[in-house]
Tab-separated table of C-alpha atoms in Angstrom:
chain	number	residue	atom	x	y	z
F	142	MET	CA	58.059	35.830	26.675
F	143	GLN	CA	57.846	31.916	26.968
F	144	ASN	CA	60.584	30.060	25.184
F	145	LYS	CA	59.379	26.793	22.958
F	146	GLU	CA	59.340	24.290	25.651
F	147	GLN	CA	57.014	26.606	28.059
F	148	GLN	CA	54.401	27.001	25.131
F	149	PRO	CA	51.473	24.668	24.689
F	150	LEU	CA	51.695	21.973	22.622
F	151	MET	CA	51.040	23.142	18.721
F	152	VAL	CA	51.246	19.820	16.766
F	153	THR	CA	51.161	16.089	17.145
F	154	ILE	CA	52.609	13.999	14.577
F	155	ARG	CA	50.896	10.675	14.039
F	156	CYS	CA	53.202	7.966	12.748
F	157	THR	CA	52.133	4.560	12.427
F	158	VAL	CA	54.815	1.849	11.856
F	159	PHE	CA	54.828	-1.790	10.969
F	160	ASN	CA	57.979	-3.545	9.875
F	161	HIS	CA	59.448	-0.385	8.286
F	162	GLU	CA	62.983	-1.055	9.437
F	163	ARG	CA	64.370	-0.365	5.976
F	164	TYR	CA	62.775	3.193	5.961
F	165	LEU	CA	62.189	4.162	9.407
F	166	ARG	CA	65.264	6.556	9.799
F	167	GLU	CA	64.455	8.622	6.873
F	168	CYS	CA	60.991	9.304	8.398
F	169	LEU	CA	62.028	10.002	12.068
F	170	ASP	CA	64.739	12.290	10.537
F	171	GLY	CA	62.043	14.254	8.748
F	172	PHE	CA	60.561	14.619	11.939
F	173	VAL	CA	63.578	15.863	14.320
F	174	MET	CA	64.817	18.386	11.453
F	175	GLN	CA	61.684	20.220	11.819
F	176	LYS	CA	62.431	24.050	12.355
F	177	THR	CA	59.559	25.695	14.360
F	178	ASN	CA	58.864	28.430	16.912
F	179	PHE	CA	56.295	26.385	18.633
F	180	LYS	CA	56.237	23.023	20.483
F	181	PHE	CA	55.685	19.768	18.888
F	182	GLU	CA	55.711	15.992	19.144
F	183	ALA	CA	55.613	12.510	17.268
F	184	ILE	CA	53.673	9.894	18.358
F	185	VAL	CA	55.417	6.908	16.957
F	186	HIS	CA	53.537	3.696	17.011
F	187	ASP	CA	55.188	0.313	16.336
F	188	ASP	CA	52.299	-2.007	15.696
F	189	ALA	CA	54.280	-5.191	17.038
F	190	SER	CA	56.691	-5.196	14.055
F	191	THR	CA	58.890	-8.267	13.719
F	192	ASP	CA	61.970	-6.522	12.080
F	193	GLY	CA	64.123	-3.987	13.953
F	194	SER	CA	61.763	-1.155	13.761
F	195	ALA	CA	61.015	-1.046	17.588
F	196	ALA	CA	64.849	-0.738	18.236
F	197	ILE	CA	64.970	2.078	16.020
F	198	ILE	CA	62.194	3.937	17.493
F	199	LYS	CA	63.883	3.269	20.924
F	200	GLU	CA	67.303	4.774	19.756
F	201	TYR	CA	65.365	7.937	18.183
F	202	ALA	CA	63.224	8.231	21.575
F	203	GLU	CA	66.507	8.128	23.684
F	204	LYS	CA	67.899	10.843	21.621
F	205	TYR	CA	65.054	13.134	20.962
F	206	PRO	CA	63.001	12.721	24.096
F	207	ASP	CA	60.939	15.764	23.659
F	208	ILE	CA	60.001	15.011	20.206
F	209	ILE	CA	59.770	11.471	19.864
F	210	LYS	CA	57.249	9.600	21.865
F	211	PRO	CA	57.127	5.776	21.417
F	212	ILE	CA	54.230	3.330	21.465
F	213	TYR	CA	55.193	-0.257	21.516
F	214	GLU	CA	52.421	-2.927	20.817
F	215	THR	CA	52.873	-6.549	21.634
F	216	GLU	CA	49.824	-7.555	19.585
F	217	ASN	CA	48.908	-6.053	16.273
F	218	GLN	CA	46.127	-3.670	16.486
F	219	TYR	CA	45.419	-2.850	12.698
F	220	SER	CA	44.724	-6.315	11.952
F	221	LYS	CA	41.951	-6.172	14.546
F	222	HIS	CA	39.930	-3.934	12.349
F	223	ASP	CA	37.934	-2.712	15.230
F	224	GLY	CA	39.271	0.877	15.424
F	225	SER	CA	41.710	0.113	18.225
F	226	LEU	CA	44.792	1.719	16.347
F	227	GLY	CA	42.743	5.036	15.730
F	228	ARG	CA	41.503	5.107	19.493
F	229	ILE	CA	45.137	4.559	20.429
F	230	MET	CA	46.375	7.310	18.282
F	231	ARG	CA	43.601	9.637	19.252
F	232	GLU	CA	44.174	9.140	23.051
F	233	HIS	CA	47.628	10.241	22.644
F	234	THR	CA	46.981	12.951	20.586
F	235	HIS	CA	47.261	16.548	22.490
F	236	GLY	CA	48.372	19.312	20.235
F	237	LYS	CA	46.121	21.891	18.521
F	238	TYR	CA	46.868	20.342	15.137
F	239	VAL	CA	47.421	16.861	13.798
F	240	ALA	CA	49.917	15.809	11.297
F	241	PHE	CA	50.544	12.537	9.605
F	242	CYS	CA	53.452	10.393	8.249
F	243	GLU	CA	53.846	6.608	7.970
F	244	GLY	CA	56.930	5.045	8.777
F	245	ASP	CA	57.795	4.471	4.951
F	246	ASP	CA	57.313	7.797	3.747
F	247	TYR	CA	59.190	10.939	4.960
F	248	TRP	CA	59.128	14.605	4.893
F	249	THR	CA	61.553	16.652	2.822
F	250	ASP	CA	60.935	20.419	4.013
F	251	PRO	CA	62.219	21.229	7.464
F	252	LEU	CA	59.775	24.053	7.614
F	253	LYS	CA	56.886	22.029	6.632
F	254	LEU	CA	55.032	22.105	10.185
F	255	GLN	CA	55.884	25.780	10.606
F	256	LYS	CA	54.489	26.614	7.155
F	257	GLN	CA	51.255	24.725	7.858
F	258	VAL	CA	50.712	26.116	11.243
F	259	ASP	CA	51.344	29.511	10.016
F	260	ALA	CA	48.719	28.947	7.135
F	261	LEU	CA	45.997	27.699	9.597
F	262	GLU	CA	46.425	30.216	12.356
F	263	ASN	CA	46.269	32.920	9.628
F	264	ASN	CA	43.295	31.534	7.763
F	265	PRO	CA	41.019	30.168	10.569
F	266	GLU	CA	38.124	29.268	8.225
F	267	CYS	CA	40.704	26.530	6.842
F	268	LYS	CA	40.366	23.404	8.854
F	269	ILE	CA	43.024	21.297	6.925
F	270	CYS	CA	46.174	22.067	5.172
F	271	PHE	CA	48.207	19.989	2.740
F	272	GLY	CA	51.157	20.299	0.142
F	273	ILE	CA	52.843	18.568	-2.777
F	274	THR	CA	54.247	14.897	-2.615
F	275	GLU	CA	57.046	13.482	-4.790
F	276	THR	CA	56.740	9.810	-5.399
F	277	MET	CA	59.841	7.687	-5.112
F	278	THR	CA	60.451	3.684	-5.905
F	279	ALA	CA	60.462	1.303	-2.746
F	280	ASP	CA	64.514	1.844	-2.712
F	281	GLY	CA	63.839	5.586	-2.542
F	282	LYS	CA	64.715	6.793	-6.190
F	283	PRO	CA	62.474	9.831	-7.089
F	284	THR	CA	60.564	9.070	-9.857
F	285	GLY	CA	60.073	12.833	-10.987
F	286	SER	CA	56.386	12.361	-10.613
F	287	PHE	CA	54.289	14.760	-8.138
F	288	PHE	CA	50.826	14.983	-6.861
F	289	PRO	CA	48.897	16.926	-7.300
F	290	SER	CA	50.587	17.054	-10.604
F	291	SER	CA	48.541	19.924	-12.123
F	292	PHE	CA	47.763	22.792	-9.663
F	293	GLU	CA	48.773	26.108	-11.554
F	294	HIS	CA	44.932	26.652	-12.050
F	295	ILE	CA	44.225	26.266	-8.232
F	296	GLY	CA	44.490	28.708	-5.488
F	297	ASN	CA	45.671	28.491	-2.135
F	298	THR	CA	42.171	28.302	-0.527
F	299	ILE	CA	40.223	25.244	-1.481
F	300	THR	CA	36.568	24.342	-1.062
F	301	LEU	CA	34.911	20.930	-0.974
F	302	GLU	CA	33.767	21.691	-4.671
F	303	ASP	CA	37.408	22.235	-5.615
F	304	PHE	CA	38.683	18.940	-4.177
F	305	CYS	CA	35.691	16.796	-5.499
F	306	ARG	CA	36.450	18.148	-8.995
F	307	GLU	CA	40.505	17.590	-8.905
F	308	GLN	CA	40.146	14.258	-7.065
F	309	PHE	CA	37.040	12.741	-8.512
F	310	THR	CA	36.312	14.343	-11.800
F	311	HIS	CA	39.935	15.262	-12.888
F	312	GLY	CA	41.205	12.013	-11.195
F	313	GLN	CA	44.273	13.518	-9.742
F	314	TRP	CA	45.389	12.286	-6.190
F	315	PHE	CA	45.012	15.849	-4.768
F	316	GLY	CA	47.104	15.842	-1.557
F	317	HIS	CA	48.947	12.635	0.329
F	318	THR	CA	48.391	11.906	3.849
F	319	SER	CA	52.055	12.652	4.409
F	320	THR	CA	51.468	16.479	3.927
F	321	PHE	CA	48.045	16.479	5.684
F	322	MET	CA	47.668	18.860	8.725
F	323	TYR	CA	44.278	19.481	10.528
F	324	SER	CA	42.553	20.854	13.479
F	325	LYS	CA	42.470	18.212	16.485
F	326	SER	CA	38.983	19.664	16.859
F	327	LEU	CA	37.846	17.499	14.040
F	328	ASP	CA	38.921	14.333	15.602
F	329	ASP	CA	36.045	13.483	17.547
F	330	ILE	CA	33.597	14.383	14.628
F	331	ARG	CA	35.616	12.197	12.150
F	332	ASN	CA	35.214	9.502	14.656
F	333	GLN	CA	31.583	9.598	14.596
F	334	LEU	CA	31.512	9.918	10.791
F	335	LEU	CA	33.518	6.831	10.568
F	336	LYS	CA	30.713	5.093	12.419
F	337	THR	CA	28.207	6.386	9.731
F	338	VAL	CA	28.852	8.228	6.680
F	339	PHE	CA	32.265	6.961	6.253
F	340	LYS	CA	31.940	3.350	7.565
F	341	ASP	CA	32.416	1.952	4.108
F	342	PHE	CA	35.247	3.994	2.921
F	343	PRO	CA	38.270	1.571	2.519
F	344	TYR	CA	40.909	4.285	2.707
F	345	GLY	CA	41.326	6.366	6.057
F	346	ASP	CA	43.077	9.369	4.183
F	347	ILE	CA	40.025	10.345	2.309
F	348	THR	CA	37.963	10.653	5.449
F	349	ILE	CA	40.382	12.822	6.896
F	350	VAL	CA	40.155	15.342	3.904
F	351	LEU	CA	36.562	15.149	3.660
F	352	THR	CA	35.997	15.618	7.247
F	353	GLY	CA	38.136	18.917	7.033
F	354	PHE	CA	36.232	20.204	4.210
F	355	LEU	CA	32.836	19.547	5.534
F	356	TYR	CA	33.673	21.871	8.465
F	357	GLY	CA	35.541	24.451	6.746
F	358	LYS	CA	38.165	24.982	3.740
F	359	GLY	CA	41.439	23.507	3.053
F	360	TYR	CA	44.699	25.575	2.338
F	361	PHE	CA	47.031	24.392	-0.391
F	362	ILE	CA	50.730	25.225	0.202
F	363	LYS	CA	52.362	24.954	-3.177
F	364	ASP	CA	55.727	23.591	-2.026
F	365	THR	CA	56.931	19.778	-2.141
F	366	MET	CA	56.965	18.731	1.484
F	367	SER	CA	57.231	14.864	1.338
F	368	ARG	CA	58.200	11.650	-0.490
F	369	TYR	CA	55.787	8.765	-0.844
F	370	ARG	CA	57.283	5.418	-1.532
F	371	LEU	CA	55.809	3.212	-4.266
F	372	ASN	CA	55.305	-0.706	-4.047
F	373	SER	CA	56.592	-0.738	-0.421
F	374	GLY	CA	54.357	-3.529	0.770
F	375	GLY	CA	51.729	-1.248	2.172
F	376	PHE	CA	48.100	-1.189	1.451
F	377	ASN	CA	48.005	-0.120	-2.111
F	378	SER	CA	51.006	-2.467	-3.048
F	379	MET	CA	48.749	-5.590	-1.543
F	380	MET	CA	45.944	-4.466	-3.644
F	381	LYS	CA	47.958	-4.732	-6.732
F	382	LYS	CA	48.737	-8.298	-5.960
F	383	ASN	CA	45.105	-9.576	-4.864
F	384	THR	CA	42.417	-9.059	-7.345
F	385	ASP	CA	39.686	-10.011	-5.258
F	386	LYS	CA	40.637	-7.684	-2.337
F	387	ALA	CA	41.109	-4.935	-4.944
F	388	ILE	CA	37.524	-5.337	-6.372
F	389	THR	CA	36.297	-5.539	-2.779
F	390	VAL	CA	37.646	-1.972	-2.286
F	391	GLU	CA	36.251	-0.569	-5.176
F	392	ASN	CA	33.041	-1.906	-4.199
F	393	LYS	CA	33.440	-0.396	-0.813
F	394	LEU	CA	34.436	2.942	-2.145
F	395	ILE	CA	31.321	3.071	-4.324
F	396	LEU	CA	29.223	2.439	-1.289
F	397	GLY	CA	31.223	5.179	0.442
F	398	MET	CA	30.626	7.604	-2.271
F	399	LYS	CA	27.206	6.939	-2.455
F	400	ALA	CA	26.604	7.683	1.176
F	401	PHE	CA	28.676	10.848	1.123
F	402	ASP	CA	26.593	11.868	-1.881
F	403	GLU	CA	23.475	11.489	0.214
F	404	TYR	CA	24.884	13.178	3.063
F	405	THR	CA	25.831	16.145	1.288
F	406	GLU	CA	22.281	16.520	-0.116
F	407	PHE	CA	23.879	15.502	-3.560
F	408	LYS	CA	25.663	18.985	-3.992
F	409	TYR	CA	28.781	17.300	-5.394
F	410	HIS	CA	27.015	14.286	-7.299
F	411	GLU	CA	28.280	14.929	-10.576
F	412	HIS	CA	31.731	14.497	-9.270
F	413	LEU	CA	31.221	11.686	-6.833
F	414	GLN	CA	29.473	9.901	-9.781
F	415	ASN	CA	32.523	10.116	-11.929
F	416	ARG	CA	34.449	8.453	-9.180
F	417	ILE	CA	31.884	5.649	-8.989
F	418	GLN	CA	32.046	4.987	-12.630
F	419	ARG	CA	35.749	4.985	-12.499
F	420	SER	CA	35.431	2.415	-9.815
F	421	GLU	CA	33.200	0.267	-12.177
F	422	CYS	CA	35.683	0.703	-14.893
F	423	ILE	CA	38.394	-0.675	-12.420
F	424	LYS	CA	36.384	-3.612	-11.497
F	425	GLU	CA	35.583	-4.674	-15.173
F	426	TYR	CA	39.460	-4.356	-15.801
F	427	LEU	CA	40.390	-6.464	-13.043
F	428	SER	CA	37.694	-9.028	-13.182
F	429	GLY	CA	38.619	-9.381	-16.846
F	430	GLY	CA	42.245	-10.570	-16.051
F	431	ASN	CA	43.609	-6.981	-16.090
F	432	ASN	CA	41.924	-6.409	-19.767
F	433	ALA	CA	43.026	-2.952	-20.616
F	434	LEU	CA	40.729	-3.111	-23.602
F	435	VAL	CA	37.853	-2.090	-21.164
F	436	TYR	CA	39.377	1.342	-21.360
F	437	LEU	CA	38.434	1.713	-24.908
F	438	LYS	CA	34.754	1.568	-24.243
F	439	PRO	CA	32.883	4.948	-25.124
F	440	LYS	CA	31.522	4.957	-21.227
F	441	TYR	CA	35.148	4.559	-19.750
F	442	TRP	CA	37.276	6.645	-22.469
F	443	LYS	CA	37.614	9.525	-20.117
F	444	PHE	CA	39.214	7.311	-17.709
F	445	ALA	CA	41.690	6.018	-20.271
F	446	LYS	CA	42.588	9.769	-20.778
F	447	MET	CA	43.498	10.034	-17.294
F	448	LEU	CA	45.932	7.067	-17.622
F	449	GLY	CA	47.733	9.018	-20.401
F	450	ALA	CA	48.859	7.724	-23.842
F	451	LYS	CA	52.038	5.807	-22.910
F	452	SER	CA	50.393	4.271	-19.963
F	453	LEU	CA	47.347	3.140	-22.085
F	454	VAL	CA	49.673	1.717	-24.873
F	455	LEU	CA	51.663	-0.473	-22.596
F	456	MET	CA	48.605	-1.702	-21.000
F	457	ILE	CA	46.667	-2.670	-23.985
F	458	LEU	CA	49.984	-4.441	-25.470
F	459	GLN	CA	50.101	-6.352	-22.208
F	460	THR	CA	46.527	-7.382	-22.738
F	461	VAL	CA	46.660	-8.248	-26.478
F	462	MET	CA	50.594	-9.128	-26.791
F	463	PRO	CA	52.056	-10.288	-23.429
F	464	GLY	CA	55.176	-11.760	-24.777
F	465	PRO	CA	56.575	-8.567	-26.516
F	466	TYR	CA	55.063	-6.398	-23.542
F	467	TYR	CA	57.430	-8.123	-20.976
F	468	PHE	CA	60.349	-8.380	-23.343
F	469	LEU	CA	59.997	-4.440	-23.692
F	470	LYS	CA	59.613	-4.100	-20.166
F	471	LYS	CA	62.480	-6.175	-19.530
F	472	LYS	CA	64.424	-4.091	-21.831
F	473	LEU	CA	63.467	-0.774	-20.367
F	474	LYS	CA	64.208	-1.955	-16.860
F	475	GLY	CA	67.801	-2.983	-18.032
F	476	HIS	CA	68.158	0.832	-19.083
């Protein structure tokens, strides 16, 4: 019987890093703590960070040379927006399966990889696997919120119809990138779709999921596997600070949804149309200076329900009485 190091590489973890010095050790610890009966590696790509990220990666690569495989850039690849970053990561991916975790998030389950490989090996009709993610503040405090937030009604085996219903109609974030694992055989397919059907999608993670579901089913493990950091300076944090860019993202998302709708011959039209309408609502909210009264329009009321009563009341208070709102927010923050 072969020992683990003599076996073929089973999983490649893709970890992209840019100025994540503050959080990176937690991320890398999540990789090296994995307990598996197979060989895996982590491609840790530093995209020309200007902080101490590269030094931390070097430290872990020297301590765990069989796991941590570093790539150090002298020029930022992501900012080129020409597919360079994706190409580099694909070229260095050699495992049967691909897992993902960005440098400011981290895994909490030491059996994450083992559980997911077992699930995909035992369910060959499934091409992608994901679990539950807990959110945390930028300084690492758990928020007590999870996504997906409601999953009791969902089985382990998920179809594209199930995903579209939960993600686009019910509005819950069904699976975070840090819990994804998918078959490497889909890499080239996704890369081609990124040039055509997926070319307008502003988020890379949604294209990973949709590719998996286009060519098979998904396997949902109902265990918490990772933590996702809110407001850590990443893409979503940037969107909250730049209204014009946020509106551009929603416009691109609408184009992506329409293209995917046509590509799937309108089989999931109702769900995709719901997401398009939600983007229209968000655009109207943003272009009106974060006017939460938009959500009270009859055509957008279903999206108001998704926000929850507490969030909606606070948003409306911020719109109509900003003074009391910020006073209340300061008081709540103080406690």
